[in-house]
Structures are given as structure tokens and as C-alpha cells.
Amino acid sequence: MLNRRALMGAGAALLPSAALAQQAAGVVPPLPEAQRNLRYRPEREITPEREATTYNNFYEFGTSKNIVREASRMPMRPWTIQVDGMVAKPATFGVDDLIRQLPIEERIYRLRCVEAWAMTVPWTGFQLSELLKLVEPTSAARYVSFTTAQLPAVMPGLRQSWYPWPHVEGCTVAEAMNELTFMPIGMYGKPLLAQNGGPFRVVFPWKYGFKSGKSVVRITLTDRRPENFWFKIQPSEYGFWANVNPEVAHPRWSQATERLLGSGERVPTRLFNGYGEFVSGLYTNLQRERLWA
Ligand SMILES: Nc1nc2c(c(=O)[nH]1)N[C@H]1C(S)=C(S)[C@@H](COP(=O)(O)O)O[C@H]1N2
Ligand SMILES: [Mo]
């Protein structure tokens, strides 16, 4: 019989190098165990996995909704995320080290694109506030920006030089620390696919989908409002706040209803995408801001 100490010793010596070899080979490890958090109720049918993983918006890979083939060429290991700016402890984390350090859970959230399609997805991931606690934002930090990877070899969209690459999105520190702000590393119980923003992205379920930057490589805390990608392209249509509101029309269409991916059913859109109980307090003193995209 194997001696337990010898076994543990061997495990400790072998596992990290095995993990490193896997990383070097670009292998994405399976998701850790994750309990579904029932505090966040879907209130809708979960969107079929096929629809949610094949109808995508990811301009780095092209402007159509059909970018799976292009995205599948993106290597997702090794992958690091740099967290810097106005923090006491700036750090760069390997994605798998980060996943081991943080509490991982499953949450079913609704996502409402500004183009009026919507989906309901079981995401696996961590609350962004848990990551920010590791780096300790300073009291001067007011905003957080999220930068997407720029990989010209696999992202044909980057050749469209009129777009302001890299893709940057942002929010306030209060929004980033809100309990709803989530960083998925998976969906439908599987590692997040490249087309959905693997190996990890951010989601703000109460904001239009364009705020949820994909394939993030850098998170920066600042005292200046980040100029987000879509705002730079078309400021009249895509604001900084972009909270979902059925009564405030997009310049080119009504936002009163939305089309569910999968069934194609049209349903009424809700204020803050139905998450007002968690987030309306963030906006009480901001009535003069353009809070709705
Ligand atoms: N880097 C990057 N992030 C992005 C986008 C993008 O083009 N590039 N599109 C956004 C938009 S408009 C939406 S609606 C969601 C779509 O996410 P999904 O493809 O997983 O449904 O991703 C958002 N994040
Ligand atoms: Mo979108």
C-alpha cells in the first residue's frame, strides 16, 4: 500500500508541473464544482445552449452574429489578467490560479442586448467584488475599466482599423462592487467558449449587453471615466451607463420589448432588466446623468 505522506509529496511535486504542461498545450481544465445560487431567479426559461453559444456579438472576430469558427482559433491558455491602477496591491493572475483562489458559483441571469434580443444563461463564475478585494482599491478610485485581449493573429476584426481597439468597457467602483456584477468562467456547466468571451468576461445583468466586455486581460481602477468602445463609435446610441429601460428608446428603435433567443417570443422589457431591487440605489443622486443607453 502506498504511504500517504509519499503520495501527498508526489502529488505536490507532480501536480503543478502537470498543470503547467497542460497550460503550455493550451488545454482548458474542467470547471470546478459550483453550486447554483438561488438568490438570483431566472423568471424565464433557460435559453437553449446551442442558441446562446452560436448567436454572438464579438466584433474582434467579425461584425456578423456568426463568428464561432473565427473565435474557436483563439488560444485560451495560458491566460493572465492584470489588475492595476488605483489599488494597494496590483497583481497579475493566471486564470487557473485565480479560479482556485475565489469562490465559484452558478447564477442564472438574463442578458438584454441593446439590439433587443435577450437570453437567459446559467453562468459559472465569481463575483467581481471578490477579485477586487484581493487588490484593495484605494479610496481615490472611482471607475473600473475592462480591456479585451488584442490578438491580431486570430482576430480578423482588428484589421478594421476605424474601430477604437482594444475593446474597453467601464463602470463605477460602486457598480463593480455590486453583488450582481459577475465574472463568468463558464456557462451551461462548461468552460466559457471563446465566442462567449472565454476564458472570462464580465456581466452586468441590469445593463445592456454591450457593457459586458469579453475575454478580459486587464482591469484598471481609475479616477477618470473610461471612454467605452461603443460610446467612441456612436456616442448618441451607446452611453456610459446603459441601464436597461423599456421607456427610453434607442435612437433607431423602441426598447419596450425584446426577442428571446431560441423561442423567438417577444416579451416586455423591464426597468433595470428586472434587477432594480439590487441596483436602483446606485443611481439615486444621478438624475442629471444619461442613465439609459
Ligand atoms: N470585446 C468585446 N466584448 C463584447 C462585444 C464585442 O464586440 N467585443 N459585444 C458586446 C455585446 S453588444 C453583447 S450583446 C454581448 C454578447 O455576448 P454573447 O455573444 O455571449 O451573447 O457581448 C458584449 N461584449
Ligand atoms: Mo449587444
GROMACS .gro file of C-alpha atoms and ligand atoms in nm:
model
  318
    1MET     CA    1   0.000   0.000   0.000
    2LEU     CA    2   0.123   0.347  -0.077
    3ASN     CA    3   0.239   0.556   0.210
    4ARG     CA    4   0.008   0.856   0.243
    5ARG     CA    5   0.289   1.103   0.302
    6ALA     CA    6   0.481   0.979  -0.001
    7LEU     CA    7   0.165   1.008  -0.208
    8MET     CA    8   0.094   1.361  -0.095
    9GLY     CA    9   0.456   1.455  -0.153
   10ALA     CA   10   0.444   1.314  -0.503
   11GLY     CA   11   0.115   1.491  -0.566
   12ALA     CA   12   0.256   1.822  -0.456
   13ALA     CA   13   0.560   1.779  -0.676
   14LEU     CA   14   0.377   1.648  -0.980
   15LEU     CA   15   0.054   1.844  -0.998
   16PRO     CA   16   0.192   2.192  -1.062
   17SER     CA   17   0.422   2.076  -1.341
   18ALA     CA   18   0.141   1.870  -1.493
   19ALA     CA   19  -0.079   2.177  -1.473
   20LEU     CA   20   0.194   2.386  -1.636
   21ALA     CA   21   0.238   2.134  -1.915
   22GLN     CA   22  -0.139   2.143  -1.976
   23GLN     CA   23  -0.133   2.522  -1.984
   24ALA     CA   24   0.152   2.521  -2.233
   25ALA     CA   25  -0.051   2.286  -2.453
   26GLY     CA   26  -0.344   2.530  -2.438
   27VAL     CA   27  -0.566   2.282  -2.253
   28VAL     CA   28  -0.859   2.439  -2.067
   29PRO     CA   29  -0.920   2.244  -1.744
   30PRO     CA   30  -1.277   2.143  -1.648
   31LEU     CA   31  -1.477   2.381  -1.430
   32PRO     CA   32  -1.457   2.341  -1.054
   33GLU     CA   33  -1.770   2.224  -0.869
   34ALA     CA   34  -2.020   2.509  -0.848
   35GLN     CA   35  -2.346   2.535  -0.653
   36ARG     CA   36  -2.634   2.721  -0.814
   37ASN     CA   37  -2.709   3.042  -0.621
   38LEU     CA   38  -3.088   3.057  -0.591
   39ARG     CA   39  -3.092   3.420  -0.480
   40TYR     CA   40  -3.094   3.524  -0.848
   41ARG     CA   41  -3.414   3.385  -1.003
   42PRO     CA   42  -3.423   3.343  -1.380
   43GLU     CA   43  -3.801   3.406  -1.409
   44ARG     CA   44  -3.774   3.272  -1.764
   45GLU     CA   45  -3.684   2.950  -1.942
   46ILE     CA   46  -3.310   2.899  -1.981
   47THR     CA   47  -3.209   2.971  -2.343
   48PRO     CA   48  -3.107   2.658  -2.535
   49GLU     CA   49  -2.730   2.621  -2.509
   50ARG     CA   50  -2.694   2.599  -2.886
   51GLU     CA   51  -2.854   2.941  -2.939
   52ALA     CA   52  -2.651   3.110  -2.666
   53THR     CA   53  -2.324   2.968  -2.797
   54THR     CA   54  -2.378   3.026  -3.171
   55TYR     CA   55  -2.550   3.366  -3.195
   56ASN     CA   56  -2.284   3.606  -3.071
   57ASN     CA   57  -2.165   3.963  -3.077
   58PHE     CA   58  -1.785   3.983  -3.070
   59TYR     CA   59  -1.652   4.241  -3.317
   60GLU     CA   60  -1.290   4.131  -3.273
   61PHE     CA   61  -1.390   3.822  -3.473
   62GLY     CA   62  -1.624   3.996  -3.717
   63THR     CA   63  -1.938   4.205  -3.726
   64SER     CA   64  -2.185   3.922  -3.801
   65LYS     CA   65  -2.355   3.713  -3.533
   66ASN     CA   66  -2.186   3.405  -3.672
   67ILE     CA   67  -1.825   3.419  -3.551
   68VAL     CA   68  -1.785   3.077  -3.386
   69ARG     CA   69  -1.532   2.946  -3.638
   70GLU     CA   70  -1.309   3.254  -3.610
   71ALA     CA   71  -1.334   3.266  -3.230
   72SER     CA   72  -1.251   2.897  -3.190
   73ARG     CA   73  -0.895   2.975  -3.307
   74MET     CA   74  -0.825   3.190  -3.001
   75PRO     CA   75  -0.592   3.012  -2.754
   76MET     CA   76  -0.734   3.040  -2.402
   77ARG     CA   77  -0.434   2.904  -2.209
   78PRO     CA   78  -0.203   3.032  -2.083
   79TRP     CA   79  -0.406   3.346  -1.999
   80THR     CA   80  -0.335   3.615  -1.744
   81ILE     CA   81  -0.531   3.909  -1.615
   82GLN     CA   82  -0.358   4.223  -1.492
   83VAL     CA   83  -0.536   4.422  -1.221
   84ASP     CA   84  -0.378   4.764  -1.175
   85GLY     CA   85  -0.426   5.138  -1.133
   86MET     CA   86  -0.558   5.281  -0.806
   87VAL     CA   87  -0.512   4.969  -0.595
   88ALA     CA   88  -0.289   4.898  -0.297
   89LYS     CA   89  -0.181   4.558  -0.432
   90PRO     CA   90  -0.164   4.549  -0.813
   91ALA     CA   91  -0.126   4.194  -0.940
   92THR     CA   92  -0.125   3.974  -1.247
   93PHE     CA   93  -0.309   3.645  -1.204
   94GLY     CA   94  -0.303   3.329  -1.410
   95VAL     CA   95  -0.664   3.243  -1.487
   96ASP     CA   96  -0.650   2.899  -1.321
   97ASP     CA   97  -0.478   3.036  -1.007
   98LEU     CA   98  -0.750   3.296  -0.981
   99ILE     CA   99  -1.024   3.035  -1.017
  100ARG     CA  100  -0.865   2.835  -0.734
  101GLN     CA  101  -0.849   3.142  -0.506
  102LEU     CA  102  -1.206   3.268  -0.548
  103PRO     CA  103  -1.548   3.130  -0.451
  104ILE     CA  104  -1.705   2.985  -0.768
  105GLU     CA  105  -2.083   2.953  -0.806
  106GLU     CA  106  -2.352   2.928  -1.071
  107ARG     CA  107  -2.600   3.210  -1.133
  108ILE     CA  108  -2.879   3.221  -1.389
  109TYR     CA  109  -2.900   3.574  -1.528
  110ARG     CA  110  -3.099   3.740  -1.803
  111LEU     CA  111  -2.893   3.929  -2.062
  112ARG     CA  112  -3.058   4.202  -2.271
  113CYS     CA  113  -2.873   4.323  -2.581
  114VAL     CA  114  -2.934   4.683  -2.685
  115GLU     CA  115  -3.043   4.540  -3.024
  116ALA     CA  116  -3.349   4.394  -2.842
  117TRP     CA  117  -3.265   4.025  -2.834
  118ALA     CA  118  -3.227   3.856  -2.495
  119MET     CA  119  -3.113   3.531  -2.343
  120THR     CA  120  -3.120   3.359  -2.003
  121VAL     CA  121  -2.795   3.185  -1.920
  122PRO     CA  122  -2.655   2.973  -1.635
  123TRP     CA  123  -2.314   3.132  -1.583
  124THR     CA  124  -2.043   2.978  -1.364
  125GLY     CA  125  -1.800   3.229  -1.217
  126PHE     CA  126  -1.716   3.461  -0.933
  127GLN     CA  127  -1.844   3.792  -0.805
  128LEU     CA  128  -1.615   4.072  -0.930
  129SER     CA  129  -1.601   4.224  -0.580
  130GLU     CA  130  -1.413   3.912  -0.460
  131LEU     CA  131  -1.136   3.975  -0.713
  132LEU     CA  132  -1.122   4.348  -0.635
  133LYS     CA  133  -1.087   4.273  -0.263
  134LEU     CA  134  -0.762   4.089  -0.340
  135VAL     CA  135  -0.606   4.404  -0.490
  136GLU     CA  136  -0.756   4.656  -0.244
  137PRO     CA  137  -0.889   4.957  -0.441
  138THR     CA  138  -0.775   5.290  -0.292
  139SER     CA  139  -1.031   5.547  -0.174
  140ALA     CA  140  -0.945   5.768  -0.475
  141ALA     CA  141  -1.058   5.504  -0.727
  142ARG     CA  142  -1.396   5.589  -0.884
  143TYR     CA  143  -1.412   5.388  -1.206
  144VAL     CA  144  -1.313   5.046  -1.333
  145SER     CA  145  -1.219   4.964  -1.691
  146PHE     CA  146  -1.210   4.621  -1.857
  147THR     CA  147  -0.981   4.565  -2.156
  148THR     CA  148  -1.031   4.279  -2.400
  149ALA     CA  149  -0.738   4.083  -2.545
  150GLN     CA  150  -0.595   4.209  -2.875
  151LEU     CA  151  -0.471   3.909  -3.073
  152PRO     CA  152  -0.423   4.015  -3.436
  153ALA     CA  153  -0.321   3.664  -3.545
  154VAL     CA  154  -0.667   3.523  -3.461
  155MET     CA  155  -0.891   3.833  -3.455
  156PRO     CA  156  -0.968   3.944  -3.812
  157GLY     CA  157  -1.187   4.226  -3.680
  158LEU     CA  158  -0.880   4.414  -3.556
  159ARG     CA  159  -0.794   4.488  -3.919
  160GLN     CA  160  -1.100   4.714  -3.928
  161SER     CA  161  -0.882   4.998  -3.814
  162TRP     CA  162  -1.167   5.251  -3.786
  163TYR     CA  163  -1.279   5.081  -3.465
  164PRO     CA  164  -1.109   5.206  -3.147
  165TRP     CA  165  -0.928   4.883  -3.046
  166PRO     CA  166  -0.869   4.745  -2.794
  167HIS     CA  167  -1.227   4.699  -2.673
  168VAL     CA  168  -1.257   4.880  -2.339
  169GLU     CA  169  -1.566   4.897  -2.122
  170GLY     CA  170  -1.614   5.055  -1.784
  171CYS     CA  171  -1.831   5.116  -1.482
  172THR     CA  172  -1.809   5.291  -1.147
  173VAL     CA  173  -1.641   5.127  -0.848
  174ALA     CA  174  -1.983   5.111  -0.679
  175GLU     CA  175  -2.122   4.920  -0.980
  176ALA     CA  176  -1.820   4.691  -0.987
  177MET     CA  177  -1.864   4.613  -0.616
  178ASN     CA  178  -2.238   4.547  -0.654
  179GLU     CA  179  -2.329   4.187  -0.576
  180LEU     CA  180  -2.473   4.132  -0.926
  181THR     CA  181  -2.150   4.211  -1.112
  182PHE     CA  182  -2.019   3.872  -1.210
  183MET     CA  183  -1.718   3.734  -1.396
  184PRO     CA  184  -1.821   3.414  -1.573
  185ILE     CA  185  -1.560   3.149  -1.643
  186GLY     CA  186  -1.822   2.909  -1.778
  187MET     CA  187  -2.178   2.864  -1.896
  188TYR     CA  188  -2.410   2.560  -1.903
  189GLY     CA  189  -2.165   2.388  -1.666
  190LYS     CA  190  -1.878   2.403  -1.918
  191PRO     CA  191  -1.574   2.630  -1.954
  192LEU     CA  192  -1.667   2.955  -2.128
  193LEU     CA  193  -1.623   2.924  -2.504
  194ALA     CA  194  -1.421   3.183  -2.692
  195GLN     CA  195  -1.726   3.322  -2.874
  196ASN     CA  196  -1.891   3.399  -2.539
  197GLY     CA  197  -1.581   3.573  -2.406
  198GLY     CA  198  -1.369   3.290  -2.270
  199PRO     CA  199  -1.170   3.234  -2.065
  200PHE     CA  200  -1.353   3.506  -1.874
  201ARG     CA  201  -1.566   3.814  -1.917
  202VAL     CA  202  -1.774   4.049  -1.708
  203VAL     CA  203  -2.157   4.064  -1.693
  204PHE     CA  204  -2.381   4.341  -1.560
  205PRO     CA  205  -2.727   4.183  -1.589
  206TRP     CA  206  -2.909   4.515  -1.539
  207LYS     CA  207  -2.725   4.691  -1.825
  208TYR     CA  208  -2.742   4.643  -2.199
  209GLY     CA  209  -2.519   4.357  -2.313
  210PHE     CA  210  -2.263   4.579  -2.482
  211LYS     CA  211  -2.128   4.675  -2.138
  212SER     CA  212  -2.018   4.316  -2.072
  213GLY     CA  213  -1.662   4.305  -2.208
  214LYS     CA  214  -1.535   3.968  -2.321
  215SER     CA  215  -1.200   3.784  -2.296
  216VAL     CA  216  -1.068   4.034  -2.043
  217VAL     CA  217  -0.690   4.073  -1.995
  218ARG     CA  218  -0.679   4.386  -1.783
  219ILE     CA  219  -0.888   4.554  -1.514
  220THR     CA  220  -0.782   4.906  -1.418
  221LEU     CA  221  -0.910   5.126  -1.135
  222THR     CA  222  -0.901   5.498  -1.214
  223ASP     CA  223  -1.042   5.835  -1.113
  224ARG     CA  224  -1.142   5.917  -1.473
  225ARG     CA  225  -1.449   5.786  -1.652
  226PRO     CA  226  -1.332   5.534  -1.914
  227GLU     CA  227  -1.440   5.611  -2.272
  228ASN     CA  228  -1.605   5.290  -2.369
  229PHE     CA  229  -1.566   5.130  -2.713
  230TRP     CA  230  -1.929   5.164  -2.828
  231PHE     CA  231  -1.950   5.521  -2.698
  232LYS     CA  232  -1.650   5.618  -2.911
  233ILE     CA  233  -1.812   5.458  -3.216
  234GLN     CA  234  -2.155   5.617  -3.171
  235PRO     CA  235  -2.199   5.834  -2.857
  236SER     CA  236  -2.561   5.915  -2.937
  237GLU     CA  237  -2.658   5.546  -2.924
  238TYR     CA  238  -2.428   5.390  -2.663
  239GLY     CA  239  -2.379   5.573  -2.337
  240PHE     CA  240  -2.158   5.506  -2.038
  241TRP     CA  241  -2.439   5.394  -1.804
  242ALA     CA  242  -2.657   5.194  -2.043
  243ASN     CA  243  -2.904   5.071  -1.784
  244VAL     CA  244  -3.197   4.881  -1.936
  245ASN     CA  245  -3.514   5.091  -1.958
  246PRO     CA  246  -3.818   4.998  -2.171
  247GLU     CA  247  -3.937   5.360  -2.179
  248VAL     CA  248  -3.623   5.512  -2.326
  249ALA     CA  249  -3.600   5.426  -2.694
  250HIS     CA  250  -3.275   5.370  -2.879
  251PRO     CA  251  -3.245   5.643  -3.147
  252ARG     CA  252  -3.333   5.382  -3.412
  253TRP     CA  253  -3.583   5.152  -3.235
  254SER     CA  254  -3.813   5.110  -2.936
  255GLN     CA  255  -3.678   4.927  -2.629
  256ALA     CA  256  -4.027   4.836  -2.500
  257THR     CA  257  -4.000   4.466  -2.586
  258GLU     CA  258  -3.732   4.206  -2.653
  259ARG     CA  259  -3.699   3.886  -2.858
  260LEU     CA  260  -3.595   3.572  -2.672
  261LEU     CA  261  -3.319   3.371  -2.842
  262GLY     CA  262  -3.447   3.020  -2.903
  263SER     CA  263  -3.825   3.060  -2.892
  264GLY     CA  264  -3.827   3.391  -3.078
  265GLU     CA  265  -4.106   3.504  -2.845
  266ARG     CA  266  -4.141   3.880  -2.782
  267VAL     CA  267  -4.177   3.981  -2.419
  268PRO     CA  268  -4.192   4.316  -2.238
  269THR     CA  269  -3.858   4.466  -2.133
  270ARG     CA  270  -3.827   4.556  -1.765
  271LEU     CA  271  -3.661   4.851  -1.594
  272PHE     CA  272  -3.304   4.751  -1.499
  273ASN     CA  273  -3.383   4.424  -1.680
  274GLY     CA  274  -3.580   4.327  -1.368
  275TYR     CA  275  -3.287   4.373  -1.127
  276GLY     CA  276  -3.394   4.705  -0.974
  277GLU     CA  277  -3.413   4.565  -0.620
  278PHE     CA  278  -3.036   4.512  -0.631
  279VAL     CA  279  -2.919   4.819  -0.822
  280SER     CA  280  -3.165   5.111  -0.823
  281GLY     CA  281  -2.990   5.254  -0.515
  282LEU     CA  282  -2.673   5.305  -0.717
  283TYR     CA  283  -2.837   5.584  -0.918
  284THR     CA  284  -3.032   5.792  -0.667
  285ASN     CA  285  -2.817   6.105  -0.696
  286LEU     CA  286  -2.751   6.082  -1.068
  287GLN     CA  287  -3.080   6.201  -1.219
  288ARG     CA  288  -2.896   6.450  -1.441
  289GLU     CA  289  -2.684   6.179  -1.600
  290ARG     CA  290  -2.791   5.994  -1.913
  291LEU     CA  291  -2.853   5.671  -1.724
  292TRP     CA  292  -3.025   5.482  -2.008
  293ALA     CA  293  -2.842   5.388  -2.331
  294LIG     N1  294  -1.469   4.251  -2.651
  294LIG     C1  295  -1.598   4.255  -2.683
  294LIG     N2  296  -1.691   4.236  -2.586
  294LIG     C2  297  -1.823   4.238  -2.619
  294LIG     C3  298  -1.867   4.264  -2.751
  294LIG     C4  299  -1.765   4.282  -2.851
  294LIG     O1  300  -1.795   4.303  -2.972
  294LIG     N3  301  -1.634   4.277  -2.814
  294LIG     N4  302  -2.002   4.270  -2.779
  294LIG     C5  303  -2.091   4.301  -2.666
  294LIG     C6  304  -2.233   4.289  -2.696
  294LIG     S1  305  -2.302   4.412  -2.790
  294LIG     C7  306  -2.312   4.191  -2.640
  294LIG     S2  307  -2.480   4.191  -2.659
  294LIG     C8  308  -2.253   4.079  -2.565
  294LIG     C9  309  -2.292   3.949  -2.632
  294LIG     O2  310  -2.246   3.838  -2.562
  294LIG     P1  311  -2.273   3.690  -2.618
  294LIG     O3  312  -2.214   3.682  -2.756
  294LIG     O4  313  -2.207   3.599  -2.521
  294LIG     O5  314  -2.421   3.673  -2.623
  294LIG     O6  315  -2.111   4.087  -2.559
  294LIG    C10  316  -2.058   4.218  -2.543
  294LIG     N5  317  -1.915   4.213  -2.519
  295MO      MO  318  -2.530   4.389  -2.773
   0.00000   0.00000   0.00000
